[in-house]
Protein backbone atom coordinates (compact mmCIF):
# COMPACT_ATOMS: atom_id res chain seq x y z
CA UNK A 1 0.00 0.00 0.00
CA UNK A 2 0.98 3.61 -0.30
CA UNK A 3 -0.11 7.08 0.70
CA UNK A 4 -0.05 9.93 -1.81
CA UNK A 5 0.49 13.52 -0.70
CA UNK A 6 1.02 16.76 -2.62
CA UNK A 7 4.30 17.58 -0.82
CA UNK A 8 5.76 14.14 -0.14
CA UNK A 9 4.58 12.43 -3.31
CA UNK A 10 3.99 8.71 -3.11
CA UNK A 11 4.91 7.31 0.31
CA UNK A 12 5.30 3.59 -0.11
CA UNK A 13 5.19 1.38 2.92
CA UNK A 14 7.70 -1.32 3.63
CA UNK A 15 6.79 -4.98 4.12
CA UNK A 16 6.06 -4.25 7.79
CA UNK A 17 3.69 -1.36 6.92
CA UNK A 18 6.11 1.39 7.96
CA UNK A 19 6.76 4.50 5.91
CA UNK A 20 9.92 6.56 5.61
CA UNK A 21 10.74 9.71 3.64
CA UNK A 22 13.98 11.71 3.75
CA UNK A 23 15.29 14.85 2.13
CA UNK A 24 17.96 17.49 2.70
CA UNK A 25 16.54 20.99 3.13
CA UNK A 26 18.53 24.22 3.03
CA UNK A 27 18.19 26.58 5.99
CA UNK A 28 20.34 29.64 5.49
CA UNK A 29 23.88 28.39 4.93
CA UNK A 30 23.28 24.95 6.41
CA UNK A 31 21.82 21.71 5.15
CA UNK A 32 19.29 20.00 7.40
CA UNK A 33 18.30 16.35 7.06
CA UNK A 34 14.53 15.97 7.34
CA UNK A 35 13.04 12.52 7.90
CA UNK A 36 9.39 11.56 8.10
CA UNK A 37 8.67 8.18 9.60
CA UNK A 38 5.86 6.10 10.99
CA UNK A 39 5.85 2.43 12.06
CA UNK A 40 2.42 1.84 10.51
CA UNK A 41 1.06 3.80 7.56
CA UNK A 42 -2.47 3.17 8.83
CA UNK A 43 -1.69 5.51 11.76
CA UNK A 44 -0.80 8.42 9.45
CA UNK A 45 -3.55 10.87 8.57
CA UNK A 46 -3.70 13.39 5.75
CA UNK A 47 -3.74 16.12 8.44
CA UNK A 48 -0.48 14.78 9.88
CA UNK A 49 1.16 14.93 6.47
CA UNK A 50 -0.17 18.47 5.88
CA UNK A 51 1.26 19.61 9.22
CA UNK A 52 4.56 17.88 8.47
CA UNK A 53 4.77 19.63 5.10
CA UNK A 54 4.02 22.97 6.78
CA UNK A 55 6.78 22.39 9.36
CA UNK A 56 9.28 21.66 6.60
CA UNK A 57 8.18 24.64 4.49
CA UNK A 58 8.35 26.88 7.57
CA UNK A 59 11.61 25.44 8.91
CA UNK A 60 13.01 28.91 9.60
CA UNK A 61 10.09 29.70 11.92
CA UNK A 62 10.24 26.23 13.49
CA UNK A 63 13.95 26.79 14.18
CA UNK A 64 13.23 30.18 15.78
CA UNK A 65 10.53 28.62 18.00
CA UNK A 66 12.91 25.86 19.08
CA UNK A 67 15.66 28.37 19.95
CA UNK A 68 13.20 30.46 21.99
CA UNK A 69 12.26 27.26 23.82
CA UNK A 70 15.93 26.64 24.62
CA UNK A 71 16.43 30.24 25.77
CA UNK A 72 13.42 29.99 28.09
CA UNK A 73 15.22 27.25 30.03
CA UNK A 74 18.50 29.08 30.53
CA UNK A 75 17.45 30.64 33.85
CA UNK A 76 16.73 27.19 35.31
CA UNK A 77 20.07 25.95 36.65
CA UNK A 78 18.81 22.35 36.61
CA UNK A 79 17.63 22.37 32.99
CA UNK A 80 19.34 20.23 30.41
CA UNK A 81 19.89 23.36 28.29
CA UNK A 82 21.89 24.95 31.11
CA UNK A 83 23.86 21.74 31.63
CA UNK A 84 24.57 21.56 27.89
CA UNK A 85 25.81 25.17 27.83
CA UNK A 86 28.10 24.53 30.80
CA UNK A 87 29.45 21.37 29.12
CA UNK A 88 30.17 23.29 25.92
CA UNK A 89 31.94 26.06 27.81
CA UNK A 90 34.09 23.47 29.56
CA UNK A 91 34.76 21.44 26.40
CA UNK A 92 35.80 24.39 24.25
CA UNK A 93 37.40 26.48 27.01
CA UNK A 94 39.26 29.48 25.61
CA UNK A 95 38.45 28.36 22.06
CA UNK A 96 34.69 28.86 22.54
CA UNK A 97 34.61 32.29 20.82
CA UNK A 98 36.10 30.63 17.72
CA UNK A 99 33.04 28.38 17.26
CA UNK A 100 30.42 31.02 18.07
CA UNK A 101 28.56 32.81 15.29
CA UNK A 102 28.30 35.97 17.35
CA UNK A 103 29.94 36.97 20.62
CA UNK A 104 27.69 39.28 22.62
CA UNK A 105 29.12 38.52 26.04
CA UNK A 106 26.19 36.36 27.12
CA UNK A 107 27.59 32.85 26.67
CA UNK A 108 24.23 31.09 26.95
CA UNK A 109 22.61 33.25 24.26
CA UNK A 110 25.71 33.04 22.06
CA UNK A 111 25.84 29.24 22.28
CA UNK A 112 22.13 28.82 21.52
CA UNK A 113 22.41 31.26 18.63
CA UNK A 114 25.44 29.34 17.29
CA UNK A 115 23.90 25.86 17.46
CA UNK A 116 23.49 24.19 14.08
CA UNK A 117 20.21 22.51 13.27
CA UNK A 118 21.42 19.09 12.17
CA UNK A 119 18.15 17.27 11.55
CA UNK A 120 14.41 17.20 12.03
CA UNK A 121 12.59 13.89 12.42
CA UNK A 122 8.83 13.94 12.02
CA UNK A 123 6.98 11.12 13.73
CA UNK A 124 3.89 11.26 11.56
CA UNK A 125 1.92 8.75 13.60
CA UNK A 126 2.07 11.00 16.70
CA UNK A 127 -0.22 13.70 15.27
CA UNK A 128 -2.49 15.03 18.00
CA UNK A 129 -0.98 12.82 20.68
CA UNK A 130 1.07 13.61 23.76
CA UNK A 131 4.33 12.27 22.33
CA UNK A 132 6.57 14.51 20.19
CA UNK A 133 5.44 14.98 16.59
CA UNK A 134 8.83 16.39 15.52
CA UNK A 135 12.30 16.20 17.04
CA UNK A 136 14.94 18.78 16.11
CA UNK A 137 18.58 17.91 16.72
CA UNK A 138 21.05 20.74 17.47
CA UNK A 139 24.83 20.66 17.95
CA UNK A 140 27.48 23.30 18.43
CA UNK A 141 30.02 21.12 16.62
CA UNK A 142 28.91 19.27 13.45
CA UNK A 143 31.16 16.33 14.28
CA UNK A 144 29.92 15.91 17.87
CA UNK A 145 27.08 13.51 17.13
CA UNK A 146 26.77 12.43 20.77
CA UNK A 147 26.75 15.94 22.19
CA UNK A 148 23.44 17.39 21.03
CA UNK A 149 20.27 19.04 22.26
CA UNK A 150 16.93 17.62 21.14
CA UNK A 151 13.90 19.89 20.94
CA UNK A 152 10.59 18.03 20.95
CA UNK A 153 7.65 19.71 19.22
CA UNK A 154 3.96 18.88 19.38
CA UNK A 155 1.89 18.67 16.23
CA UNK A 156 0.79 22.27 16.89
CA UNK A 157 4.44 23.36 16.53
CA UNK A 158 4.90 24.23 20.21
CA UNK A 159 7.96 23.17 22.20
CA UNK A 160 7.13 20.23 24.48
CA UNK A 161 10.60 19.73 25.95
CA UNK A 162 14.32 20.16 25.41
CA UNK A 163 16.71 17.42 26.36
CA UNK A 164 20.34 16.50 25.90
CA UNK A 165 21.52 13.14 24.64
CA UNK A 166 23.89 12.34 27.49
JSON list of C-alpha atoms in Angstrom, two decimals:
[
{"chain": "A", "resi": 1, "resn": "UNK", "atom": "CA", "xyz": [0.00, 0.00, 0.00]},
{"chain": "A", "resi": 2, "resn": "UNK", "atom": "CA", "xyz": [0.98, 3.61, -0.30]},
{"chain": "A", "resi": 3, "resn": "UNK", "atom": "CA", "xyz": [-0.11, 7.08, 0.70]},
{"chain": "A", "resi": 4, "resn": "UNK", "atom": "CA", "xyz": [-0.05, 9.93, -1.81]},
{"chain": "A", "resi": 5, "resn": "UNK", "atom": "CA", "xyz": [0.49, 13.52, -0.70]},
{"chain": "A", "resi": 6, "resn": "UNK", "atom": "CA", "xyz": [1.02, 16.76, -2.62]},
{"chain": "A", "resi": 7, "resn": "UNK", "atom": "CA", "xyz": [4.30, 17.58, -0.82]},
{"chain": "A", "resi": 8, "resn": "UNK", "atom": "CA", "xyz": [5.76, 14.14, -0.14]},
{"chain": "A", "resi": 9, "resn": "UNK", "atom": "CA", "xyz": [4.58, 12.43, -3.31]},
{"chain": "A", "resi": 10, "resn": "UNK", "atom": "CA", "xyz": [3.99, 8.71, -3.11]},
{"chain": "A", "resi": 11, "resn": "UNK", "atom": "CA", "xyz": [4.91, 7.31, 0.31]},
{"chain": "A", "resi": 12, "resn": "UNK", "atom": "CA", "xyz": [5.30, 3.59, -0.11]},
{"chain": "A", "resi": 13, "resn": "UNK", "atom": "CA", "xyz": [5.19, 1.38, 2.92]},
{"chain": "A", "resi": 14, "resn": "UNK", "atom": "CA", "xyz": [7.70, -1.32, 3.63]},
{"chain": "A", "resi": 15, "resn": "UNK", "atom": "CA", "xyz": [6.79, -4.98, 4.12]},
{"chain": "A", "resi": 16, "resn": "UNK", "atom": "CA", "xyz": [6.06, -4.25, 7.79]},
{"chain": "A", "resi": 17, "resn": "UNK", "atom": "CA", "xyz": [3.69, -1.36, 6.92]},
{"chain": "A", "resi": 18, "resn": "UNK", "atom": "CA", "xyz": [6.11, 1.39, 7.96]},
{"chain": "A", "resi": 19, "resn": "UNK", "atom": "CA", "xyz": [6.76, 4.50, 5.91]},
{"chain": "A", "resi": 20, "resn": "UNK", "atom": "CA", "xyz": [9.92, 6.56, 5.61]},
{"chain": "A", "resi": 21, "resn": "UNK", "atom": "CA", "xyz": [10.74, 9.71, 3.64]},
{"chain": "A", "resi": 22, "resn": "UNK", "atom": "CA", "xyz": [13.98, 11.71, 3.75]},
{"chain": "A", "resi": 23, "resn": "UNK", "atom": "CA", "xyz": [15.29, 14.85, 2.13]},
{"chain": "A", "resi": 24, "resn": "UNK", "atom": "CA", "xyz": [17.96, 17.49, 2.70]},
{"chain": "A", "resi": 25, "resn": "UNK", "atom": "CA", "xyz": [16.54, 20.99, 3.13]},
{"chain": "A", "resi": 26, "resn": "UNK", "atom": "CA", "xyz": [18.53, 24.22, 3.03]},
{"chain": "A", "resi": 27, "resn": "UNK", "atom": "CA", "xyz": [18.19, 26.58, 5.99]},
{"chain": "A", "resi": 28, "resn": "UNK", "atom": "CA", "xyz": [20.34, 29.64, 5.49]},
{"chain": "A", "resi": 29, "resn": "UNK", "atom": "CA", "xyz": [23.88, 28.39, 4.93]},
{"chain": "A", "resi": 30, "resn": "UNK", "atom": "CA", "xyz": [23.28, 24.95, 6.41]},
{"chain": "A", "resi": 31, "resn": "UNK", "atom": "CA", "xyz": [21.82, 21.71, 5.15]},
{"chain": "A", "resi": 32, "resn": "UNK", "atom": "CA", "xyz": [19.29, 20.00, 7.40]},
{"chain": "A", "resi": 33, "resn": "UNK", "atom": "CA", "xyz": [18.30, 16.35, 7.06]},
{"chain": "A", "resi": 34, "resn": "UNK", "atom": "CA", "xyz": [14.53, 15.97, 7.34]},
{"chain": "A", "resi": 35, "resn": "UNK", "atom": "CA", "xyz": [13.04, 12.52, 7.90]},
{"chain": "A", "resi": 36, "resn": "UNK", "atom": "CA", "xyz": [9.39, 11.56, 8.10]},
{"chain": "A", "resi": 37, "resn": "UNK", "atom": "CA", "xyz": [8.67, 8.18, 9.60]},
{"chain": "A", "resi": 38, "resn": "UNK", "atom": "CA", "xyz": [5.86, 6.10, 10.99]},
{"chain": "A", "resi": 39, "resn": "UNK", "atom": "CA", "xyz": [5.85, 2.43, 12.06]},
{"chain": "A", "resi": 40, "resn": "UNK", "atom": "CA", "xyz": [2.42, 1.84, 10.51]},
{"chain": "A", "resi": 41, "resn": "UNK", "atom": "CA", "xyz": [1.06, 3.80, 7.56]},
{"chain": "A", "resi": 42, "resn": "UNK", "atom": "CA", "xyz": [-2.47, 3.17, 8.83]},
{"chain": "A", "resi": 43, "resn": "UNK", "atom": "CA", "xyz": [-1.69, 5.51, 11.76]},
{"chain": "A", "resi": 44, "resn": "UNK", "atom": "CA", "xyz": [-0.80, 8.42, 9.45]},
{"chain": "A", "resi": 45, "resn": "UNK", "atom": "CA", "xyz": [-3.55, 10.87, 8.57]},
{"chain": "A", "resi": 46, "resn": "UNK", "atom": "CA", "xyz": [-3.70, 13.39, 5.75]},
{"chain": "A", "resi": 47, "resn": "UNK", "atom": "CA", "xyz": [-3.74, 16.12, 8.44]},
{"chain": "A", "resi": 48, "resn": "UNK", "atom": "CA", "xyz": [-0.48, 14.78, 9.88]},
{"chain": "A", "resi": 49, "resn": "UNK", "atom": "CA", "xyz": [1.16, 14.93, 6.47]},
{"chain": "A", "resi": 50, "resn": "UNK", "atom": "CA", "xyz": [-0.17, 18.47, 5.88]},
{"chain": "A", "resi": 51, "resn": "UNK", "atom": "CA", "xyz": [1.26, 19.61, 9.22]},
{"chain": "A", "resi": 52, "resn": "UNK", "atom": "CA", "xyz": [4.56, 17.88, 8.47]},
{"chain": "A", "resi": 53, "resn": "UNK", "atom": "CA", "xyz": [4.77, 19.63, 5.10]},
{"chain": "A", "resi": 54, "resn": "UNK", "atom": "CA", "xyz": [4.02, 22.97, 6.78]},
{"chain": "A", "resi": 55, "resn": "UNK", "atom": "CA", "xyz": [6.78, 22.39, 9.36]},
{"chain": "A", "resi": 56, "resn": "UNK", "atom": "CA", "xyz": [9.28, 21.66, 6.60]},
{"chain": "A", "resi": 57, "resn": "UNK", "atom": "CA", "xyz": [8.18, 24.64, 4.49]},
{"chain": "A", "resi": 58, "resn": "UNK", "atom": "CA", "xyz": [8.35, 26.88, 7.57]},
{"chain": "A", "resi": 59, "resn": "UNK", "atom": "CA", "xyz": [11.61, 25.44, 8.91]},
{"chain": "A", "resi": 60, "resn": "UNK", "atom": "CA", "xyz": [13.01, 28.91, 9.60]},
{"chain": "A", "resi": 61, "resn": "UNK", "atom": "CA", "xyz": [10.09, 29.70, 11.92]},
{"chain": "A", "resi": 62, "resn": "UNK", "atom": "CA", "xyz": [10.24, 26.23, 13.49]},
{"chain": "A", "resi": 63, "resn": "UNK", "atom": "CA", "xyz": [13.95, 26.79, 14.18]},
{"chain": "A", "resi": 64, "resn": "UNK", "atom": "CA", "xyz": [13.23, 30.18, 15.78]},
{"chain": "A", "resi": 65, "resn": "UNK", "atom": "CA", "xyz": [10.53, 28.62, 18.00]},
{"chain": "A", "resi": 66, "resn": "UNK", "atom": "CA", "xyz": [12.91, 25.86, 19.08]},
{"chain": "A", "resi": 67, "resn": "UNK", "atom": "CA", "xyz": [15.66, 28.37, 19.95]},
{"chain": "A", "resi": 68, "resn": "UNK", "atom": "CA", "xyz": [13.20, 30.46, 21.99]},
{"chain": "A", "resi": 69, "resn": "UNK", "atom": "CA", "xyz": [12.26, 27.26, 23.82]},
{"chain": "A", "resi": 70, "resn": "UNK", "atom": "CA", "xyz": [15.93, 26.64, 24.62]},
{"chain": "A", "resi": 71, "resn": "UNK", "atom": "CA", "xyz": [16.43, 30.24, 25.77]},
{"chain": "A", "resi": 72, "resn": "UNK", "atom": "CA", "xyz": [13.42, 29.99, 28.09]},
{"chain": "A", "resi": 73, "resn": "UNK", "atom": "CA", "xyz": [15.22, 27.25, 30.03]},
{"chain": "A", "resi": 74, "resn": "UNK", "atom": "CA", "xyz": [18.50, 29.08, 30.53]},
{"chain": "A", "resi": 75, "resn": "UNK", "atom": "CA", "xyz": [17.45, 30.64, 33.85]},
{"chain": "A", "resi": 76, "resn": "UNK", "atom": "CA", "xyz": [16.73, 27.19, 35.31]},
{"chain": "A", "resi": 77, "resn": "UNK", "atom": "CA", "xyz": [20.07, 25.95, 36.65]},
{"chain": "A", "resi": 78, "resn": "UNK", "atom": "CA", "xyz": [18.81, 22.35, 36.61]},
{"chain": "A", "resi": 79, "resn": "UNK", "atom": "CA", "xyz": [17.63, 22.37, 32.99]},
{"chain": "A", "resi": 80, "resn": "UNK", "atom": "CA", "xyz": [19.34, 20.23, 30.41]},
{"chain": "A", "resi": 81, "resn": "UNK", "atom": "CA", "xyz": [19.89, 23.36, 28.29]},
{"chain": "A", "resi": 82, "resn": "UNK", "atom": "CA", "xyz": [21.89, 24.95, 31.11]},
{"chain": "A", "resi": 83, "resn": "UNK", "atom": "CA", "xyz": [23.86, 21.74, 31.63]},
{"chain": "A", "resi": 84, "resn": "UNK", "atom": "CA", "xyz": [24.57, 21.56, 27.89]},
{"chain": "A", "resi": 85, "resn": "UNK", "atom": "CA", "xyz": [25.81, 25.17, 27.83]},
{"chain": "A", "resi": 86, "resn": "UNK", "atom": "CA", "xyz": [28.10, 24.53, 30.80]},
{"chain": "A", "resi": 87, "resn": "UNK", "atom": "CA", "xyz": [29.45, 21.37, 29.12]},
{"chain": "A", "resi": 88, "resn": "UNK", "atom": "CA", "xyz": [30.17, 23.29, 25.92]},
{"chain": "A", "resi": 89, "resn": "UNK", "atom": "CA", "xyz": [31.94, 26.06, 27.81]},
{"chain": "A", "resi": 90, "resn": "UNK", "atom": "CA", "xyz": [34.09, 23.47, 29.56]},
{"chain": "A", "resi": 91, "resn": "UNK", "atom": "CA", "xyz": [34.76, 21.44, 26.40]},
{"chain": "A", "resi": 92, "resn": "UNK", "atom": "CA", "xyz": [35.80, 24.39, 24.25]},
{"chain": "A", "resi": 93, "resn": "UNK", "atom": "CA", "xyz": [37.40, 26.48, 27.01]},
{"chain": "A", "resi": 94, "resn": "UNK", "atom": "CA", "xyz": [39.26, 29.48, 25.61]},
{"chain": "A", "resi": 95, "resn": "UNK", "atom": "CA", "xyz": [38.45, 28.36, 22.06]},
{"chain": "A", "resi": 96, "resn": "UNK", "atom": "CA", "xyz": [34.69, 28.86, 22.54]},
{"chain": "A", "resi": 97, "resn": "UNK", "atom": "CA", "xyz": [34.61, 32.29, 20.82]},
{"chain": "A", "resi": 98, "resn": "UNK", "atom": "CA", "xyz": [36.10, 30.63, 17.72]},
{"chain": "A", "resi": 99, "resn": "UNK", "atom": "CA", "xyz": [33.04, 28.38, 17.26]},
{"chain": "A", "resi": 100, "resn": "UNK", "atom": "CA", "xyz": [30.42, 31.02, 18.07]},
{"chain": "A", "resi": 101, "resn": "UNK", "atom": "CA", "xyz": [28.56, 32.81, 15.29]},
{"chain": "A", "resi": 102, "resn": "UNK", "atom": "CA", "xyz": [28.30, 35.97, 17.35]},
{"chain": "A", "resi": 103, "resn": "UNK", "atom": "CA", "xyz": [29.94, 36.97, 20.62]},
{"chain": "A", "resi": 104, "resn": "UNK", "atom": "CA", "xyz": [27.69, 39.28, 22.62]},
{"chain": "A", "resi": 105, "resn": "UNK", "atom": "CA", "xyz": [29.12, 38.52, 26.04]},
{"chain": "A", "resi": 106, "resn": "UNK", "atom": "CA", "xyz": [26.19, 36.36, 27.12]},
{"chain": "A", "resi": 107, "resn": "UNK", "atom": "CA", "xyz": [27.59, 32.85, 26.67]},
{"chain": "A", "resi": 108, "resn": "UNK", "atom": "CA", "xyz": [24.23, 31.09, 26.95]},
{"chain": "A", "resi": 109, "resn": "UNK", "atom": "CA", "xyz": [22.61, 33.25, 24.26]},
{"chain": "A", "resi": 110, "resn": "UNK", "atom": "CA", "xyz": [25.71, 33.04, 22.06]},
{"chain": "A", "resi": 111, "resn": "UNK", "atom": "CA", "xyz": [25.84, 29.24, 22.28]},
{"chain": "A", "resi": 112, "resn": "UNK", "atom": "CA", "xyz": [22.13, 28.82, 21.52]},
{"chain": "A", "resi": 113, "resn": "UNK", "atom": "CA", "xyz": [22.41, 31.26, 18.63]},
{"chain": "A", "resi": 114, "resn": "UNK", "atom": "CA", "xyz": [25.44, 29.34, 17.29]},
{"chain": "A", "resi": 115, "resn": "UNK", "atom": "CA", "xyz": [23.90, 25.86, 17.46]},
{"chain": "A", "resi": 116, "resn": "UNK", "atom": "CA", "xyz": [23.49, 24.19, 14.08]},
{"chain": "A", "resi": 117, "resn": "UNK", "atom": "CA", "xyz": [20.21, 22.51, 13.27]},
{"chain": "A", "resi": 118, "resn": "UNK", "atom": "CA", "xyz": [21.42, 19.09, 12.17]},
{"chain": "A", "resi": 119, "resn": "UNK", "atom": "CA", "xyz": [18.15, 17.27, 11.55]},
{"chain": "A", "resi": 120, "resn": "UNK", "atom": "CA", "xyz": [14.41, 17.20, 12.03]},
{"chain": "A", "resi": 121, "resn": "UNK", "atom": "CA", "xyz": [12.59, 13.89, 12.42]},
{"chain": "A", "resi": 122, "resn": "UNK", "atom": "CA", "xyz": [8.83, 13.94, 12.02]},
{"chain": "A", "resi": 123, "resn": "UNK", "atom": "CA", "xyz": [6.98, 11.12, 13.73]},
{"chain": "A", "resi": 124, "resn": "UNK", "atom": "CA", "xyz": [3.89, 11.26, 11.56]},
{"chain": "A", "resi": 125, "resn": "UNK", "atom": "CA", "xyz": [1.92, 8.75, 13.60]},
{"chain": "A", "resi": 126, "resn": "UNK", "atom": "CA", "xyz": [2.07, 11.00, 16.70]},
{"chain": "A", "resi": 127, "resn": "UNK", "atom": "CA", "xyz": [-0.22, 13.70, 15.27]},
{"chain": "A", "resi": 128, "resn": "UNK", "atom": "CA", "xyz": [-2.49, 15.03, 18.00]},
{"chain": "A", "resi": 129, "resn": "UNK", "atom": "CA", "xyz": [-0.98, 12.82, 20.68]},
{"chain": "A", "resi": 130, "resn": "UNK", "atom": "CA", "xyz": [1.07, 13.61, 23.76]},
{"chain": "A", "resi": 131, "resn": "UNK", "atom": "CA", "xyz": [4.33, 12.27, 22.33]},
{"chain": "A", "resi": 132, "resn": "UNK", "atom": "CA", "xyz": [6.57, 14.51, 20.19]},
{"chain": "A", "resi": 133, "resn": "UNK", "atom": "CA", "xyz": [5.44, 14.98, 16.59]},
{"chain": "A", "resi": 134, "resn": "UNK", "atom": "CA", "xyz": [8.83, 16.39, 15.52]},
{"chain": "A", "resi": 135, "resn": "UNK", "atom": "CA", "xyz": [12.30, 16.20, 17.04]},
{"chain": "A", "resi": 136, "resn": "UNK", "atom": "CA", "xyz": [14.94, 18.78, 16.11]},
{"chain": "A", "resi": 137, "resn": "UNK", "atom": "CA", "xyz": [18.58, 17.91, 16.72]},
{"chain": "A", "resi": 138, "resn": "UNK", "atom": "CA", "xyz": [21.05, 20.74, 17.47]},
{"chain": "A", "resi": 139, "resn": "UNK", "atom": "CA", "xyz": [24.83, 20.66, 17.95]},
{"chain": "A", "resi": 140, "resn": "UNK", "atom": "CA", "xyz": [27.48, 23.30, 18.43]},
{"chain": "A", "resi": 141, "resn": "UNK", "atom": "CA", "xyz": [30.02, 21.12, 16.62]},
{"chain": "A", "resi": 142, "resn": "UNK", "atom": "CA", "xyz": [28.91, 19.27, 13.45]},
{"chain": "A", "resi": 143, "resn": "UNK", "atom": "CA", "xyz": [31.16, 16.33, 14.28]},
{"chain": "A", "resi": 144, "resn": "UNK", "atom": "CA", "xyz": [29.92, 15.91, 17.87]},
{"chain": "A", "resi": 145, "resn": "UNK", "atom": "CA", "xyz": [27.08, 13.51, 17.13]},
{"chain": "A", "resi": 146, "resn": "UNK", "atom": "CA", "xyz": [26.77, 12.43, 20.77]},
{"chain": "A", "resi": 147, "resn": "UNK", "atom": "CA", "xyz": [26.75, 15.94, 22.19]},
{"chain": "A", "resi": 148, "resn": "UNK", "atom": "CA", "xyz": [23.44, 17.39, 21.03]},
{"chain": "A", "resi": 149, "resn": "UNK", "atom": "CA", "xyz": [20.27, 19.04, 22.26]},
{"chain": "A", "resi": 150, "resn": "UNK", "atom": "CA", "xyz": [16.93, 17.62, 21.14]},
{"chain": "A", "resi": 151, "resn": "UNK", "atom": "CA", "xyz": [13.90, 19.89, 20.94]},
{"chain": "A", "resi": 152, "resn": "UNK", "atom": "CA", "xyz": [10.59, 18.03, 20.95]},
{"chain": "A", "resi": 153, "resn": "UNK", "atom": "CA", "xyz": [7.65, 19.71, 19.22]},
{"chain": "A", "resi": 154, "resn": "UNK", "atom": "CA", "xyz": [3.96, 18.88, 19.38]},
{"chain": "A", "resi": 155, "resn": "UNK", "atom": "CA", "xyz": [1.89, 18.67, 16.23]},
{"chain": "A", "resi": 156, "resn": "UNK", "atom": "CA", "xyz": [0.79, 22.27, 16.89]},
{"chain": "A", "resi": 157, "resn": "UNK", "atom": "CA", "xyz": [4.44, 23.36, 16.53]},
{"chain": "A", "resi": 158, "resn": "UNK", "atom": "CA", "xyz": [4.90, 24.23, 20.21]},
{"chain": "A", "resi": 159, "resn": "UNK", "atom": "CA", "xyz": [7.96, 23.17, 22.20]},
{"chain": "A", "resi": 160, "resn": "UNK", "atom": "CA", "xyz": [7.13, 20.23, 24.48]},
{"chain": "A", "resi": 161, "resn": "UNK", "atom": "CA", "xyz": [10.60, 19.73, 25.95]},
{"chain": "A", "resi": 162, "resn": "UNK", "atom": "CA", "xyz": [14.32, 20.16, 25.41]},
{"chain": "A", "resi": 163, "resn": "UNK", "atom": "CA", "xyz": [16.71, 17.42, 26.36]},
{"chain": "A", "resi": 164, "resn": "UNK", "atom": "CA", "xyz": [20.34, 16.50, 25.90]},
{"chain": "A", "resi": 165, "resn": "UNK", "atom": "CA", "xyz": [21.52, 13.14, 24.64]},
{"chain": "A", "resi": 166, "resn": "UNK", "atom": "CA", "xyz": [23.89, 12.34, 27.49]}
]
